[in-house]
Short mmCIF file of C-alpha atoms in Angstrom, two decimals:
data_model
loop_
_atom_site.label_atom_id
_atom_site.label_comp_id
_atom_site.label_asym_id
_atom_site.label_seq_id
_atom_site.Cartn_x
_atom_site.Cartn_y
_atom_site.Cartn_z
CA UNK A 1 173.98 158.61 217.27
CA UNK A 2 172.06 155.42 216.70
CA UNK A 3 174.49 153.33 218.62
CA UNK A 4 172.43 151.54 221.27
CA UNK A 5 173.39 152.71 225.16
CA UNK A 6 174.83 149.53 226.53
CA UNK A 7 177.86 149.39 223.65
CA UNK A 8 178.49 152.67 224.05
CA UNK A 9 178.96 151.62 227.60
CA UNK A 10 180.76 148.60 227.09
CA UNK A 11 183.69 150.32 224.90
CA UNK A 12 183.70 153.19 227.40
CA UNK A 13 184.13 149.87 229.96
CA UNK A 14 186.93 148.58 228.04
CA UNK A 15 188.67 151.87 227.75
CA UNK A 16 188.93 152.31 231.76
CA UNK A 17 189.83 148.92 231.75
CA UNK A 18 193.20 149.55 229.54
CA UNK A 19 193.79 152.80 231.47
CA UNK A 20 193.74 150.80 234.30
CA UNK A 21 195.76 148.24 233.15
CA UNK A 22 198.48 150.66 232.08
CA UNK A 23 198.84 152.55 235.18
CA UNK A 24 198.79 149.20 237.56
CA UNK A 25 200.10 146.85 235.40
CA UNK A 26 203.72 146.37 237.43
CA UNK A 27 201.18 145.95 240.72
CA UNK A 28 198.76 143.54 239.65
CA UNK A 29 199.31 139.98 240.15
CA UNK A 30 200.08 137.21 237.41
CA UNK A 31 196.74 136.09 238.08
CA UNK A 32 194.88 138.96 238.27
CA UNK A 33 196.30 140.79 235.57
CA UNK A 34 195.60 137.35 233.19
CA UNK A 35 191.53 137.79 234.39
CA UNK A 36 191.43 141.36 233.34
CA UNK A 37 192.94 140.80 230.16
CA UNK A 38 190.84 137.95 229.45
CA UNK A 39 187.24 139.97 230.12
CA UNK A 40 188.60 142.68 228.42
CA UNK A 41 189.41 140.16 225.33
CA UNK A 42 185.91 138.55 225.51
CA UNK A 43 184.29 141.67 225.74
CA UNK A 44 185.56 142.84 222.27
CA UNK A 45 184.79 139.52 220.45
CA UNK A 46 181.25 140.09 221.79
CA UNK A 47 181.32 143.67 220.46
CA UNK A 48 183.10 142.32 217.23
CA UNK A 49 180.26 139.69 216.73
CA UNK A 50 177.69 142.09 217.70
CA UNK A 51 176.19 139.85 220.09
CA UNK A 52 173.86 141.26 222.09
CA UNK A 53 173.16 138.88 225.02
CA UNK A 54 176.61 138.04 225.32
CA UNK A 55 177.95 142.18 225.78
CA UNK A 56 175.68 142.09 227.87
CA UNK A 57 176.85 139.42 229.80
CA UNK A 58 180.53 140.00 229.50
CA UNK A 59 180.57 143.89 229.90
CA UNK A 60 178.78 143.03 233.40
CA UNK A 61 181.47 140.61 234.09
CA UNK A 62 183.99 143.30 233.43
CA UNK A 63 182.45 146.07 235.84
CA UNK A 64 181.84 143.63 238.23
CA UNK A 65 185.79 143.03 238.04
CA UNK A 66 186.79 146.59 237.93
CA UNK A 67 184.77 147.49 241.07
CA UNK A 68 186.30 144.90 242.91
CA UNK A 69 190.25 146.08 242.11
CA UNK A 70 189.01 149.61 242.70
CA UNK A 71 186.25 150.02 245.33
CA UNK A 72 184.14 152.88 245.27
CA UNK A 73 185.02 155.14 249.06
CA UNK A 74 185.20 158.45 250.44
CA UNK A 75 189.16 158.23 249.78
CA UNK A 76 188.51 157.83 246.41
CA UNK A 77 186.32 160.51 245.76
CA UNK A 78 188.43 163.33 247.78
CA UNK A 79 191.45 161.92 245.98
CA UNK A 80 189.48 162.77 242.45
CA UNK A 81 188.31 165.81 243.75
CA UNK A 82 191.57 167.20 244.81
CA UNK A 83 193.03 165.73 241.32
CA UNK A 84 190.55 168.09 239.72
CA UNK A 85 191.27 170.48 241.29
CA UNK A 86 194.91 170.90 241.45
CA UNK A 87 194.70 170.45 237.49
CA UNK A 88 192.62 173.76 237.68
CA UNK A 89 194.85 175.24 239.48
CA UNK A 90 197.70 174.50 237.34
CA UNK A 91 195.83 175.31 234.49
CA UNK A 92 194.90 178.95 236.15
CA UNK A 93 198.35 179.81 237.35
CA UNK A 94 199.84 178.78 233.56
CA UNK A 95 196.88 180.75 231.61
CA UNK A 96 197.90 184.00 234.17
CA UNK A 97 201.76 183.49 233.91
CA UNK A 98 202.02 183.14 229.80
CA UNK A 99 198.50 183.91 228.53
CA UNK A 100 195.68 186.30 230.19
CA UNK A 101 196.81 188.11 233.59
CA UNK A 102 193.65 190.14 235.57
CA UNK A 103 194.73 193.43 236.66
CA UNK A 104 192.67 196.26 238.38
CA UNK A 105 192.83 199.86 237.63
CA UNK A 106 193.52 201.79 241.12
CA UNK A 107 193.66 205.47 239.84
CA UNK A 108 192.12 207.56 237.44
CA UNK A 109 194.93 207.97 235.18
CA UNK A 110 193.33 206.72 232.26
CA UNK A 111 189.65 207.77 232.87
CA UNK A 112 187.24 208.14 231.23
CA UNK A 113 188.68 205.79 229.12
CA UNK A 114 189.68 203.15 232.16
CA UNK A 115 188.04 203.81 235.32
CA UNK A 116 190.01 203.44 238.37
CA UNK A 117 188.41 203.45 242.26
CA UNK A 118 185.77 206.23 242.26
CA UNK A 119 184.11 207.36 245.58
CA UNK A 120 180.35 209.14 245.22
CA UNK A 121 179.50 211.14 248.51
CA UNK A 122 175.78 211.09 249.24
CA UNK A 123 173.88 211.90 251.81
CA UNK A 124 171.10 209.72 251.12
CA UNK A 125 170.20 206.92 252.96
CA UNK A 126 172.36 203.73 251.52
CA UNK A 127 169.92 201.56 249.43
CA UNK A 128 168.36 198.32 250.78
CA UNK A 129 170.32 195.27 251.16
CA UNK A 130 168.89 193.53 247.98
CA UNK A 131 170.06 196.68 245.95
CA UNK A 132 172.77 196.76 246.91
CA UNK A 133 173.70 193.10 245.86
CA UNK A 134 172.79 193.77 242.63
CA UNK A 135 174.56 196.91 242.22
CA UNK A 136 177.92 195.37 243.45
CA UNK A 137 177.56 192.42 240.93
CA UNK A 138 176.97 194.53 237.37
CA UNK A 139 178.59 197.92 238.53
CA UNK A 140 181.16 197.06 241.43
CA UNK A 141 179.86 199.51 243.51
CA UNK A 142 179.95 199.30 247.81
CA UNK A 143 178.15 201.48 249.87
CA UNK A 144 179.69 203.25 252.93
CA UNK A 145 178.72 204.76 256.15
CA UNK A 146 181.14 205.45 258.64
CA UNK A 147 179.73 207.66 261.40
CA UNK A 148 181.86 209.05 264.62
CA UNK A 149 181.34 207.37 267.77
CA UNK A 150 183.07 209.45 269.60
CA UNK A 151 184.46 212.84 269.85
CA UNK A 152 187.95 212.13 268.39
CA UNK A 153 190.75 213.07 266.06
CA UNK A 154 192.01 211.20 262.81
CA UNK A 155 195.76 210.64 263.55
CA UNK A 156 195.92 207.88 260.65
CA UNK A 157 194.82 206.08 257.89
CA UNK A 158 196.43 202.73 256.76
CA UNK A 159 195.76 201.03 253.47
CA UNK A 160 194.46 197.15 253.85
CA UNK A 161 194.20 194.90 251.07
CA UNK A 162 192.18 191.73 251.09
CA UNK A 163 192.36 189.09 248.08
CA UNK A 164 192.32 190.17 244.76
CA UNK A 165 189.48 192.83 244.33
CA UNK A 166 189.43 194.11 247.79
CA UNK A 167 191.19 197.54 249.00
CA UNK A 168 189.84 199.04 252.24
CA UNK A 169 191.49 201.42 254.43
CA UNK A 170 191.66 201.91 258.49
CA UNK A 171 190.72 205.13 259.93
CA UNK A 172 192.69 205.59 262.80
CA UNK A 173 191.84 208.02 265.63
CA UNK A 174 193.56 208.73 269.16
CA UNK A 175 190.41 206.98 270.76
CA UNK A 176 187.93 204.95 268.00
CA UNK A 177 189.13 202.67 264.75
CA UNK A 178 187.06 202.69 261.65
CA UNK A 179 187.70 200.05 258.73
CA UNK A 180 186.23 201.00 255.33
CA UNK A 181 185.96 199.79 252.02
CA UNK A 182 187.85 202.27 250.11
CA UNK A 183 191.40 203.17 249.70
CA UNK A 184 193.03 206.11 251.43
CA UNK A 185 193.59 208.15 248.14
CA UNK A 186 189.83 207.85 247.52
CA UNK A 187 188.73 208.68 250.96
CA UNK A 188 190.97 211.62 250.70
CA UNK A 189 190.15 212.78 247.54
CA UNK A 190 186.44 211.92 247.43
CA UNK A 191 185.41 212.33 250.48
CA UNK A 192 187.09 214.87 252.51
CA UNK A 193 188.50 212.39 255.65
CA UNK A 194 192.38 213.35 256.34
CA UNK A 195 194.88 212.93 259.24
CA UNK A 196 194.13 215.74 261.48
CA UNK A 197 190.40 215.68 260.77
CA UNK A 198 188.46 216.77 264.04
CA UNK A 199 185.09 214.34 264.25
CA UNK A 200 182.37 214.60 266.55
CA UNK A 201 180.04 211.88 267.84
CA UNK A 202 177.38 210.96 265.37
CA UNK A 203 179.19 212.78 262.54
CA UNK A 204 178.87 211.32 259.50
CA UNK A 205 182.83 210.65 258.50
CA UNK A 206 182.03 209.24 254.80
CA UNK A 207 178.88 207.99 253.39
CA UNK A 208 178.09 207.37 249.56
CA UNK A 209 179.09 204.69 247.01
CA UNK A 210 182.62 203.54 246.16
CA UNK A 211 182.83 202.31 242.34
CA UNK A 212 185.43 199.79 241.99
CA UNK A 213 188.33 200.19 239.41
CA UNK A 214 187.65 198.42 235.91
CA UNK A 215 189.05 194.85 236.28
CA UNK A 216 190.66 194.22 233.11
CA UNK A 217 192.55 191.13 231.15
CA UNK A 218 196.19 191.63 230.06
CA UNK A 219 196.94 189.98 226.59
CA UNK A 220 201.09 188.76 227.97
CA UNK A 221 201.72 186.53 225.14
CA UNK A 222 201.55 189.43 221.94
CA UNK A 223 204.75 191.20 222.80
CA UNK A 224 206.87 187.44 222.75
CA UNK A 225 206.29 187.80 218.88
CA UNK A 226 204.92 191.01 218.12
CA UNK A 227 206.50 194.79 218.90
CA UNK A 228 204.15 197.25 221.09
CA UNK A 229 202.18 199.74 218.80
CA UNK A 230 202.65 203.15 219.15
CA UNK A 231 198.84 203.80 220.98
CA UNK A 232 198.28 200.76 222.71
CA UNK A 233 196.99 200.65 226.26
CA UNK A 234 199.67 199.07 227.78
CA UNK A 235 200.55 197.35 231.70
CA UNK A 236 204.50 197.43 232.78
CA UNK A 237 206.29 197.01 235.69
CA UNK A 238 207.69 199.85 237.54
CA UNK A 239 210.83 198.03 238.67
CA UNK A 240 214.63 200.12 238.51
CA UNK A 241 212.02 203.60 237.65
CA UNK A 242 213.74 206.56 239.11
CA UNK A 243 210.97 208.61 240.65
CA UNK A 244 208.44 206.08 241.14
CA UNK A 245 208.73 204.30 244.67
CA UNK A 246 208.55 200.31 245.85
CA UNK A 247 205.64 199.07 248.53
CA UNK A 248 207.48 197.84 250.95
CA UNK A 249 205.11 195.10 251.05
CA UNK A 250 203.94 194.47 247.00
CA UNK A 251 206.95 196.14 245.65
CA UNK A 252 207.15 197.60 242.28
CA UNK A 253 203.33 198.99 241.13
CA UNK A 254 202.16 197.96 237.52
CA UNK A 255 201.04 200.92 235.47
CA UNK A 256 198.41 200.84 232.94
CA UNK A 257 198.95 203.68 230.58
CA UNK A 258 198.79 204.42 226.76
CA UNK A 259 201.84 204.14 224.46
CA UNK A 260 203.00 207.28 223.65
CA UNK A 261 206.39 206.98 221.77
CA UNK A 262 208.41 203.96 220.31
CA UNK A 263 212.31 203.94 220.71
CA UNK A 264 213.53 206.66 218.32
CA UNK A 265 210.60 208.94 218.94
CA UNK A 266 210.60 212.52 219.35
CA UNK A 267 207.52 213.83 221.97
CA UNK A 268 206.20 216.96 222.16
CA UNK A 269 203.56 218.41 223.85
CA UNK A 270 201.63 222.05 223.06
CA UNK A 271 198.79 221.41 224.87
CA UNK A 272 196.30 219.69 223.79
CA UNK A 273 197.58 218.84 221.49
CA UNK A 274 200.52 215.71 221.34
CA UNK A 275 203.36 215.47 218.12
CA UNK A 276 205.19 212.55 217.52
CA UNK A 277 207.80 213.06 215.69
CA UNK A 278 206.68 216.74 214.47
CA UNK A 279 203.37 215.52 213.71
CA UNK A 280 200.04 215.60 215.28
CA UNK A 281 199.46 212.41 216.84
CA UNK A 282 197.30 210.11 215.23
CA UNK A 283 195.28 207.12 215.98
CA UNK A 284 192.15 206.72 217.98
CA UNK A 285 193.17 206.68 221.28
CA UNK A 286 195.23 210.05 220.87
CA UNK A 287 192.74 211.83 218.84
CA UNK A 288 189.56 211.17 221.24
CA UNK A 289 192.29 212.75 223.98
CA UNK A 290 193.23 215.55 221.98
CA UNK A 291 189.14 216.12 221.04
CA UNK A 292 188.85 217.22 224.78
CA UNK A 293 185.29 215.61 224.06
CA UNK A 294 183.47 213.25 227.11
CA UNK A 295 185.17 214.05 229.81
CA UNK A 296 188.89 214.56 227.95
CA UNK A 297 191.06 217.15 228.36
CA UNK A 298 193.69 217.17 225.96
CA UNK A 299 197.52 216.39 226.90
CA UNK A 300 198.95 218.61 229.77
CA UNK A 301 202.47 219.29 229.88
CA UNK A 302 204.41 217.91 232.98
CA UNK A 303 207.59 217.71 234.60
CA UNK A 304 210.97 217.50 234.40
CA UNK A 305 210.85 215.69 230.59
CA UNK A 306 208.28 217.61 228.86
CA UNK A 307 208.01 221.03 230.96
CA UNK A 308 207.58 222.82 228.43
CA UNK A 309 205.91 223.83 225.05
CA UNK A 310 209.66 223.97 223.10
CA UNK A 311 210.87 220.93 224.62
CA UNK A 312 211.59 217.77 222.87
CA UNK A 313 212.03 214.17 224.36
CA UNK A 314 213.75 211.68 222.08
CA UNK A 315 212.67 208.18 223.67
CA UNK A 316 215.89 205.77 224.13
CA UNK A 317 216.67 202.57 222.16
CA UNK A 318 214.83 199.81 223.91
CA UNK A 319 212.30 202.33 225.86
CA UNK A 320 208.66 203.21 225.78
CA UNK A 321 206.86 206.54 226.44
CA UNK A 322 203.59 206.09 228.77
CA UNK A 323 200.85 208.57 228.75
CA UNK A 324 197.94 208.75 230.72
CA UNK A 325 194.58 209.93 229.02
CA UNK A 326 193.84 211.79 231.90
CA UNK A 327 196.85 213.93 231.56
CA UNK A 328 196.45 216.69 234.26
CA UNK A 329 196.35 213.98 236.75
CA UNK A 330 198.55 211.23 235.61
CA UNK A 331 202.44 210.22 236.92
CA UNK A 332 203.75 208.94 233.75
CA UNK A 333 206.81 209.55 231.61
CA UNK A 334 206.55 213.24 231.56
CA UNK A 335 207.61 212.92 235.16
CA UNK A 336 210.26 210.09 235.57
CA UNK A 337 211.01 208.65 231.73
CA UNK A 338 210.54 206.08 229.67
CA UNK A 339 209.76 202.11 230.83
CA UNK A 340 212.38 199.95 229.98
CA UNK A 341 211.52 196.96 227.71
CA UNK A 342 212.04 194.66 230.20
CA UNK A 343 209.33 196.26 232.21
CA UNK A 344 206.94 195.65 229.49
CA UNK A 345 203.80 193.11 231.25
CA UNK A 346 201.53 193.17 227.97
CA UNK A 347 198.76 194.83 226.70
CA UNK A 348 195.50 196.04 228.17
CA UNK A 349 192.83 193.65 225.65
CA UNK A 350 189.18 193.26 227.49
CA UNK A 351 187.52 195.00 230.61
CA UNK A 352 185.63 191.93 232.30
CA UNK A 353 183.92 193.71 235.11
CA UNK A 354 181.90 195.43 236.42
CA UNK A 355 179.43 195.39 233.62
CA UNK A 356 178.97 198.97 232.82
CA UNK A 357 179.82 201.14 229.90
CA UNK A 358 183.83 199.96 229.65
CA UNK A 359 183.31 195.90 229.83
CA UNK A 360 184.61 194.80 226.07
CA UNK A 361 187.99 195.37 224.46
CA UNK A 362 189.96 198.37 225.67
CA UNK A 363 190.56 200.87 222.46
#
């Protein structure tokens, strides 16, 4: 703290000096390399002795040395810059492959408790520019307004992803193209624009707000040492599921749903209610679902594994049974089975953005 500035300068001088010494010492002259040594040397007896005038002297001497074996030019600084970086970029890819992956929630599966892409028809006018900056940055939230301009029909509508965050969709009709910022389930389901639609010029084909899915960090590295607990909000892949198909593009989805039943499990369902293993579920997550309070309904029964009120599911040695919180309008294991646990991604931990009610740790 009370060391002056110019010996905390000289010993930071003498440590480039060894680093540079180590990485060039095969290159360097017999000469050269004898020079280096020797400033380095004299600097430290000066530090040693605690004599000012000559550090002062000799730690000059040194950086005049230094910048002549490595000149200060533009090659130098894009070489650090790209060094820096690729070392961020290494460090990224290994936090996202063994550590923290970002995910997004597309669908509503697990609303209220996870939102996934929510369109909000309006016909208001769409909010100033300025508003609308802000509103994207703590809520995730685009505006839209797509008006007709021309009389046409809607023959189409492809999906388009850009990046990470971005989903939009292309309204195709026999003579006019639209591209929007919202998927095609959302357009469909929120506001009312199919194939087959009939538009007129100047109609309005979808205006509102479109609320991006919660973006969310998935803990990878718990499962390596640690089981899955029955109730966890859990992210698998949908690889080998019977029932659940490939992008062609992407390939297998990832699900985010809740953790319904651990190997050995029996599942039930009389709605609302949902047993495990002849009891009442219990735990948070299952008991706010059950509640049927803010925005909940209670556990639906579905198809083809849990039909019905008197039928039982016993989940399979190294399987997991997914549930969606919204159960009257999730695909989970009711419909095509267990995951396998090699499937398993992680679980869901903290909801980074947008900033509104969900951001914190997913319960």
């Amino acid at each position: 703290m009370f060391t002056p500035r110019y010996v905390k300068h000289s010993k930071l001088l003498l440590r480039h000096a060894r680093k540079y010494l180590r990485y060039k010492d095969d290159l360097l002259s017999t000469s050269t390399r004898e020079e280096l040594v020797a400033g380095m040397s004299a600097l430290r007896e000066a530090l040693r002795k605690r004599d000012h005038a000559r550090i002062r002297t000799e730690a000059e001497a040194l950086d005049a040395k230094l910048h002549e074996l490595t000149p200060v030019n533009w090659e130098s600084h894009w070489r650090e810059n790209v060094e820096v970086i690729l070392v961020a970029v290494v460090v990224a890819v290994g936090i996202r492959s063994y550590f923290l992956q970002p995910f997004k929630i597309p669908t509503g599966s697990m609303q209220p408790t996870l939102n996934g892409i929510i369109g909000r028809p309006s016909t208001a006018p769409i909010p100033n520019l300025l508003r609308q900056i802000a509103e994207f940055i703590v809520l995730g939230r685009n505006y839209i307004n797509v008006v007709a301009s021309v009389d046409d029909d809607i023959v189409q509508i492809q999906p388009r992803k850009f990046l990470f965050f971005f989903t939009l969709s292309r309204i195709i009709g026999d003579h006019s193209q639209y591209l929007v910022y919202a998927p095609p389930e959302t357009l469909s389901h929120d506001f009312n624009v199919f194939v087959g639609r009939a538009i007129r010029r100047g109609e309005v084909i979808a205006r509102g707000a479109v609320d991006t899915g919660d973006q969310v960090f998935v803990d990878k590295i718990s499962y390596n040492f640690f089981k899955p607990h029955r109730g966890d909000v859990f992210v698998f892949r949908t690889n080998h599921i019977f029932g659940i198909r490939e992008d062609p593009e992407t390939g297998a989805p990832f699900y985010i749903k809740r953790l319904g039943g651990l190997p050995g499990d029996s599942i039930r369902i009389v709605p609302p209610f949902l047993f495990i293993n002849g009891s009442k579920a219990e735990g948070y997550g299952f008991k706010r679902v059950m509640d049927g309070k803010f925005s909940y309904h209670g556990y639906a029964l579905g198809g083809n594994y849990l039909a019905d009120s008197n039928r039982i599911f016993n989940v399979p040695k190294h399987g997991y049974f997914a549930l969606g919180d919204n159960s009257n309008n999730s695909y989970d294991s009711r419909y095509w089975g267990p995951v396998p646990e090699e499937n398993l991604v992680g679980r869901g931990l903290f909801v980074y953005w947008p900033f509104n009610s969900h951001w914190g740790l997913i319960r």
